[in-house]
Amino acid sequence: MAKKATPALETALDNLESLVERMESGELTLEESLKAFEEGVRLSRDCQQALQQAEQKVRILLEQNSDAEPEPFTGGNDDQ
């Protein structure tokens, strides 16, 4: 199984968002909606898997440096 890069995750998230917008528009037929839903489930699973792999990498890195203390990620947005 090939490794997925971060841009692949971002692309999958963008595609998922676009898919949701199309489904919410109400312009899809029932058959198109079902296909879109199936694609959305697949994209969601792909994203979840990529996030789990990233979390595992972080855990491995923290284990390599036992002195490191995990801290909450703030996202760099101090406005909230």
mmCIF file of C-alpha atoms in Angstrom:
data_model
loop_
_atom_site.group_PDB
_atom_site.id
_atom_site.type_symbol
_atom_site.label_atom_id
_atom_site.label_comp_id
_atom_site.label_asym_id
_atom_site.label_seq_id
_atom_site.Cartn_x
_atom_site.Cartn_y
_atom_site.Cartn_z
ATOM 1 C CA MET A 1 0.000 0.000 0.000
ATOM 2 C CA ALA A 2 1.467 3.341 -1.063
ATOM 3 C CA LYS A 3 1.846 6.142 1.439
ATOM 4 C CA LYS A 4 -0.562 9.023 1.003
ATOM 5 C CA ALA A 5 0.897 12.506 1.200
ATOM 6 C CA THR A 6 -0.687 15.393 3.073
ATOM 7 C CA PRO A 7 -1.837 17.072 -0.171
ATOM 8 C CA ALA A 8 -3.873 13.916 -0.855
ATOM 9 C CA LEU A 9 -5.658 14.446 2.476
ATOM 10 C CA GLU A 10 -6.326 18.073 1.642
ATOM 11 C CA THR A 11 -7.599 17.116 -1.802
ATOM 12 C CA ALA A 12 -9.884 14.472 -0.290
ATOM 13 C CA LEU A 13 -11.255 17.005 2.195
ATOM 14 C CA ASP A 14 -11.859 19.524 -0.606
ATOM 15 C CA ASN A 15 -13.612 16.858 -2.674
ATOM 16 C CA LEU A 16 -15.743 15.840 0.298
ATOM 17 C CA GLU A 17 -16.742 19.444 0.937
ATOM 18 C CA SER A 18 -17.655 19.912 -2.719
ATOM 19 C CA LEU A 19 -19.664 16.699 -2.673
ATOM 20 C CA VAL A 20 -21.637 17.819 0.382
ATOM 21 C CA GLU A 21 -22.404 21.160 -1.271
ATOM 22 C CA ARG A 22 -23.704 19.385 -4.391
ATOM 23 C CA MET A 23 -25.862 17.066 -2.306
ATOM 24 C CA GLU A 24 -27.237 19.937 -0.220
ATOM 25 C CA SER A 25 -28.164 21.870 -3.369
ATOM 26 C CA GLY A 26 -31.011 19.435 -3.988
ATOM 27 C CA GLU A 27 -30.280 19.300 -7.709
ATOM 28 C CA LEU A 28 -29.088 15.674 -7.807
ATOM 29 C CA THR A 29 -31.325 12.790 -8.747
ATOM 30 C CA LEU A 30 -31.799 9.976 -6.269
ATOM 31 C CA GLU A 31 -29.311 7.814 -8.165
ATOM 32 C CA GLU A 32 -26.754 10.646 -8.304
ATOM 33 C CA SER A 33 -27.288 11.305 -4.597
ATOM 34 C CA LEU A 34 -26.644 7.668 -3.743
ATOM 35 C CA LYS A 35 -23.452 7.631 -5.805
ATOM 36 C CA ALA A 36 -22.354 10.885 -4.189
ATOM 37 C CA PHE A 37 -23.088 9.448 -0.750
ATOM 38 C CA GLU A 38 -21.011 6.347 -1.504
ATOM 39 C CA GLU A 39 -18.144 8.541 -2.692
ATOM 40 C CA GLY A 40 -18.481 10.678 0.438
ATOM 41 C CA VAL A 41 -18.246 7.633 2.690
ATOM 42 C CA ARG A 42 -15.127 6.477 0.830
ATOM 43 C CA LEU A 43 -13.532 9.929 1.087
ATOM 44 C CA SER A 44 -14.400 10.146 4.770
ATOM 45 C CA ARG A 45 -12.769 6.774 5.443
ATOM 46 C CA ASP A 46 -9.673 7.790 3.475
ATOM 47 C CA CYS A 47 -9.389 10.989 5.512
ATOM 48 C CA GLN A 48 -9.866 9.132 8.795
ATOM 49 C CA GLN A 49 -7.163 6.642 7.835
ATOM 50 C CA ALA A 50 -4.746 9.433 6.904
ATOM 51 C CA LEU A 51 -5.392 11.161 10.230
ATOM 52 C CA GLN A 52 -4.856 7.924 12.149
ATOM 53 C CA GLN A 53 -1.547 7.400 10.355
ATOM 54 C CA ALA A 54 -0.471 10.932 11.219
ATOM 55 C CA GLU A 55 -1.424 10.380 14.860
ATOM 56 C CA GLN A 56 0.607 7.165 14.917
ATOM 57 C CA LYS A 57 3.630 9.002 13.502
ATOM 58 C CA VAL A 58 3.321 11.629 16.240
ATOM 59 C CA ARG A 59 3.165 8.928 18.900
ATOM 60 C CA ILE A 60 6.267 7.251 17.480
ATOM 61 C CA LEU A 61 8.132 10.554 17.467
ATOM 62 C CA LEU A 62 7.112 11.257 21.060
ATOM 63 C CA GLU A 63 8.296 7.795 22.105
ATOM 64 C CA GLN A 64 11.688 8.488 20.517
ATOM 65 C CA ASN A 65 12.012 11.608 22.657
ATOM 66 C CA SER A 66 10.668 10.523 26.022
ATOM 67 C CA ASP A 67 11.327 13.995 27.487
ATOM 68 C CA ALA A 68 8.867 15.630 25.100
ATOM 69 C CA GLU A 69 5.515 16.528 26.576
ATOM 70 C CA PRO A 70 2.519 16.635 24.240
ATOM 71 C CA GLU A 71 0.721 19.974 24.185
ATOM 72 C CA PRO A 72 -2.693 20.871 22.757
ATOM 73 C CA PHE A 73 -2.546 22.137 19.201
ATOM 74 C CA THR A 74 -3.956 25.651 18.954
ATOM 75 C CA GLY A 75 -3.726 25.937 15.178
ATOM 76 C CA GLY A 76 -1.882 29.229 15.445
ATOM 77 C CA ASN A 77 -5.168 31.167 15.637
ATOM 78 C CA ASP A 78 -5.007 33.339 18.743
ATOM 79 C CA ASP A 79 -8.172 35.280 17.822
ATOM 80 C CA GLN A 80 -10.527 32.722 19.323
#
